[in-house]
Coordinates of N, CA and C in Angstrom, one line a residue:
X13 N 154.6 173.5 81.1 CA 153.7 172.6 81.9 C 153.7 173.2 83.3
X14 N 152.5 173.1 83.9 CA 152.4 173.5 85.3 C 152.3 172.3 86.2
X15 N 152.9 172.5 87.4 CA 152.9 171.4 88.4 C 152.4 171.9 89.7
X16 N 151.4 171.1 90.3 CA 150.8 171.5 91.6 C 151.5 170.5 92.6
X17 N 152.1 171.1 93.7 CA 152.7 170.3 94.7 C 152.1 170.7 96.1
X18 N 151.9 169.7 96.9 CA 151.3 169.9 98.2 C 152.0 169.4 99.4
X19 N 153.2 168.8 99.2 CA 153.9 168.3 100.3 C 155.3 168.8 100.4
X20 N 156.3 167.9 100.5 CA 157.7 168.3 100.7 C 158.3 169.1 99.6
X21 N 157.6 169.2 98.5 CA 158.2 170.0 97.3 C 157.7 171.4 97.3
X22 N 156.8 171.8 98.3 CA 156.3 173.2 98.4 C 157.5 174.2 98.5
X23 N 157.2 175.4 98.2 CA 158.2 176.5 98.2 C 158.8 176.8 99.5
X24 N 158.2 176.4 100.6 CA 158.7 176.7 101.9 C 159.7 175.6 102.4
X25 N 159.8 174.5 101.7 CA 160.7 173.4 102.1 C 162.1 173.6 101.5
X26 N 163.1 173.1 102.2 CA 164.5 173.3 101.7 C 165.2 172.0 101.5
X27 N 164.5 170.9 101.2 CA 165.2 169.7 101.0 C 165.8 169.7 99.5
X28 N 166.7 168.8 99.2 CA 167.3 168.9 97.8 C 166.3 168.8 96.7
X29 N 165.2 168.0 96.8 CA 164.3 168.0 95.7 C 163.5 169.2 95.5
X30 N 163.1 169.9 96.6 CA 162.4 171.1 96.6 C 163.3 172.2 96.0
X31 N 164.6 172.2 96.3 CA 165.6 173.1 95.7 C 165.7 172.9 94.2
X32 N 165.7 171.6 93.8 CA 165.8 171.3 92.4 C 164.6 171.8 91.6
X33 N 163.4 171.6 92.2 CA 162.2 172.2 91.6 C 162.3 173.7 91.4
X34 N 162.7 174.4 92.5 CA 162.8 175.8 92.4 C 163.8 176.3 91.4
X35 N 164.9 175.5 91.2 CA 165.9 175.9 90.2 C 165.4 175.6 88.7
X36 N 164.4 174.8 88.6 CA 163.9 174.4 87.2 C 162.4 174.8 87.0
X37 N 161.9 175.8 87.8 CA 160.5 176.2 87.7 C 160.4 177.6 88.3
X38 N 159.2 178.2 87.9 CA 158.9 179.5 88.4 C 157.6 179.4 89.3
X39 N 157.6 179.9 90.5 CA 156.4 179.8 91.3 C 155.4 180.7 90.8
X40 N 154.2 180.2 90.4 CA 153.1 181.0 90.0 C 152.3 181.5 91.1
X41 N 152.1 180.6 92.1 CA 151.3 181.1 93.3 C 150.8 179.9 94.1
X42 N 150.0 180.2 95.1 CA 149.4 179.2 96.0 C 148.0 179.0 95.6
X43 N 147.5 177.7 95.7 CA 146.2 177.4 95.3 C 145.7 176.1 96.0
X44 N 144.6 175.6 95.5 CA 144.0 174.4 96.0 C 143.3 173.6 95.0
X45 N 143.1 172.3 95.3 CA 142.2 171.4 94.5 C 141.2 170.8 95.5
X46 N 140.0 170.5 95.0 CA 139.1 169.7 95.9 C 139.6 168.3 96.1
X47 N 139.7 167.9 97.3 CA 140.2 166.5 97.6 C 140.5 166.4 99.0
X48 N 141.4 165.4 99.3 CA 141.7 165.1 100.7 C 143.2 164.8 100.8
X49 N 143.8 165.3 101.9 CA 145.2 165.1 102.3 C 145.3 164.1 103.3
X50 N 146.3 163.2 103.2 CA 146.4 162.0 104.1 C 147.9 162.1 104.7
X51 N 148.0 161.7 105.9 CA 149.3 161.6 106.6 C 149.8 160.2 106.4
X52 N 150.9 160.0 105.6 CA 151.4 158.7 105.2 C 152.7 158.5 106.0
X53 N 152.9 159.2 107.1 CA 154.2 159.1 107.8 C 154.9 160.4 107.8
X54 N 156.1 160.3 107.2 CA 156.9 161.6 107.1 C 156.6 162.4 105.9
X55 N 155.6 161.9 105.1 CA 155.2 162.7 103.9 C 153.7 162.5 103.7
X56 N 153.1 163.5 103.0 CA 151.6 163.4 102.8 C 151.3 162.7 101.5
X57 N 150.1 162.4 101.3 CA 149.5 161.9 100.1 C 148.2 162.6 99.9
X58 N 147.7 162.8 98.7 CA 146.5 163.5 98.5 C 145.7 162.8 97.3
X59 N 144.4 163.0 97.4 CA 143.5 162.6 96.3 C 142.9 163.8 95.7
X60 N 142.6 163.8 94.4 CA 141.8 164.8 93.7 C 140.4 164.3 93.6
X61 N 139.4 165.0 94.2 CA 138.0 164.6 94.2 C 137.2 165.8 93.8
X62 N 136.8 165.9 92.6 CA 136.1 167.1 92.1 C 134.9 167.6 92.9
X63 N 134.2 166.7 93.5 CA 133.0 167.0 94.3 C 133.2 167.1 95.8
X64 N 134.5 167.0 96.2 CA 134.8 167.1 97.6 C 134.6 168.5 98.3
X65 N 134.1 168.5 99.5 CA 134.0 169.8 100.2 C 135.3 170.2 100.8
X66 N 136.3 169.3 100.8 CA 137.6 169.5 101.4 C 138.6 170.0 100.3
X67 N 139.6 170.7 100.8 CA 140.6 171.3 99.9 C 142.0 170.8 100.2
X68 N 142.8 170.6 99.2 CA 144.2 170.3 99.4 C 145.0 171.5 98.9
X69 N 145.7 172.2 99.8 CA 146.4 173.4 99.5 C 147.8 173.1 99.0
X70 N 148.3 173.9 98.1 CA 149.7 173.7 97.6 C 150.2 174.8 96.8
X71 N 151.3 174.6 96.1 CA 151.9 175.6 95.3 C 151.9 175.2 93.8
X72 N 151.7 176.2 92.9 CA 151.7 175.9 91.5 C 153.0 176.5 90.9
X73 N 153.7 175.6 90.2 CA 155.0 176.0 89.5 C 154.8 175.8 88.0
X74 N 155.4 176.7 87.3 CA 155.5 176.6 85.8 C 156.9 176.0 85.6
X75 N 157.0 174.8 85.1 CA 158.3 174.2 84.8 C 159.0 174.9 83.7
X76 N 160.3 175.2 83.9 CA 161.1 175.8 82.9 C 162.0 174.7 82.2
X77 N 162.0 173.5 82.9 CA 162.8 172.4 82.4 C 162.0 171.1 82.8
X78 N 161.2 170.6 81.8 CA 160.4 169.5 82.1 C 161.1 168.2 82.2
X79 N 162.4 168.1 81.9 CA 163.2 166.9 82.1 C 163.4 166.5 83.6
X80 N 163.1 167.4 84.5 CA 163.2 167.1 85.9 C 162.0 166.2 86.4
X81 N 161.0 166.1 85.6 CA 159.8 165.3 86.0 C 160.2 163.9 86.3
X82 N 161.2 163.3 85.6 CA 161.6 161.9 85.9 C 162.2 161.9 87.3
X83 N 163.0 162.9 87.6 CA 163.6 162.9 89.0 C 162.6 163.1 90.1
X84 N 161.6 164.0 89.8 CA 160.5 164.2 90.7 C 159.7 163.0 90.9
X85 N 159.4 162.3 89.8 CA 158.6 161.0 89.9 C 159.3 160.0 90.7
X86 N 160.6 159.9 90.5 CA 161.4 158.9 91.3 C 161.4 159.3 92.8
X87 N 161.4 160.6 93.1 CA 161.3 161.1 94.5 C 160.0 160.7 95.1
X88 N 158.9 160.9 94.3 CA 157.6 160.7 94.8 C 157.3 159.2 95.1
X89 N 157.9 158.3 94.3 CA 157.7 156.9 94.5 C 156.6 156.3 93.7
X90 N 156.6 155.0 93.7 CA 155.7 154.2 92.9 C 154.2 154.2 93.3
X91 N 153.9 154.6 94.6 CA 152.5 154.6 95.0 C 151.7 155.8 94.5
X92 N 152.4 156.7 93.8 CA 151.7 157.9 93.3 C 151.5 157.8 91.8
X93 N 150.5 158.5 91.3 CA 150.3 158.6 89.9 C 150.1 160.1 89.6
X94 N 150.6 160.6 88.5 CA 150.4 162.0 88.1 C 149.2 162.1 87.2
X95 N 148.3 163.1 87.6 CA 147.1 163.3 86.9 C 147.0 164.8 86.5
X96 N 146.2 165.1 85.6 CA 145.9 166.5 85.2 C 144.7 167.0 85.9
X97 N 144.9 168.2 86.6 CA 143.8 168.7 87.5 C 143.7 170.2 87.3
X98 N 142.5 170.7 87.6 CA 142.3 172.2 87.6 C 142.6 172.7 89.0
X99 N 143.5 173.6 89.1 CA 143.9 174.2 90.4 C 143.4 175.6 90.5
X100 N 142.7 175.9 91.6 CA 142.2 177.3 91.9 C 143.3 178.1 92.4
X101 N 143.7 179.2 91.7 CA 144.7 180.1 92.1 C 144.1 181.5 92.1
X102 N 143.8 182.1 93.3 CA 143.1 183.3 93.3 C 141.7 183.1 92.6
X103 N 141.5 184.0 91.6 CA 140.2 183.9 90.9 C 140.3 183.1 89.6
X104 N 141.4 182.4 89.4 CA 141.7 181.7 88.1 C 141.9 180.2 88.3
X105 N 141.4 179.4 87.4 CA 141.8 178.0 87.4 C 143.0 177.8 86.4
X106 N 143.9 177.0 86.9 CA 145.1 176.7 86.2 C 145.2 175.2 86.0
X107 N 145.4 174.7 84.8 CA 145.6 173.3 84.6 C 147.0 172.9 85.0
X108 N 147.1 171.8 85.8 CA 148.4 171.4 86.4 C 148.5 169.9 86.4
X109 N 149.7 169.4 86.5 CA 149.9 168.0 86.8 C 150.0 167.9 88.3
X110 N 149.5 166.9 88.9 CA 149.5 166.6 90.4 C 149.8 165.2 90.6
X111 N 150.5 164.8 91.6 CA 150.6 163.4 92.0 C 149.6 163.1 93.1
X112 N 148.9 162.0 92.8 CA 147.9 161.5 93.8 C 148.1 160.1 94.2
X113 N 147.5 159.7 95.3 CA 147.7 158.3 95.8 C 146.5 157.5 95.3

């Protein structure tokens, strides 16, 4: 399963949950989805909007251990929902799970 992350779980962050993700996944690359990014305080939230002219940039990971999804969902919180989205990575679309607000 592939996971698209756009906030504190990105590969450039060094918090414990970002480290856990890197230990249980392989970075495929950087990409984007059409949608909008929102500032929710100390963390961002995003929407997936197929017809949006705006882009949400993030990282695509291939999970090597899908059991960490429960921990990641707990970290993300109840205001998010995970959805299946097409992520543009270079010249290719990759199906991924993404959390949205």
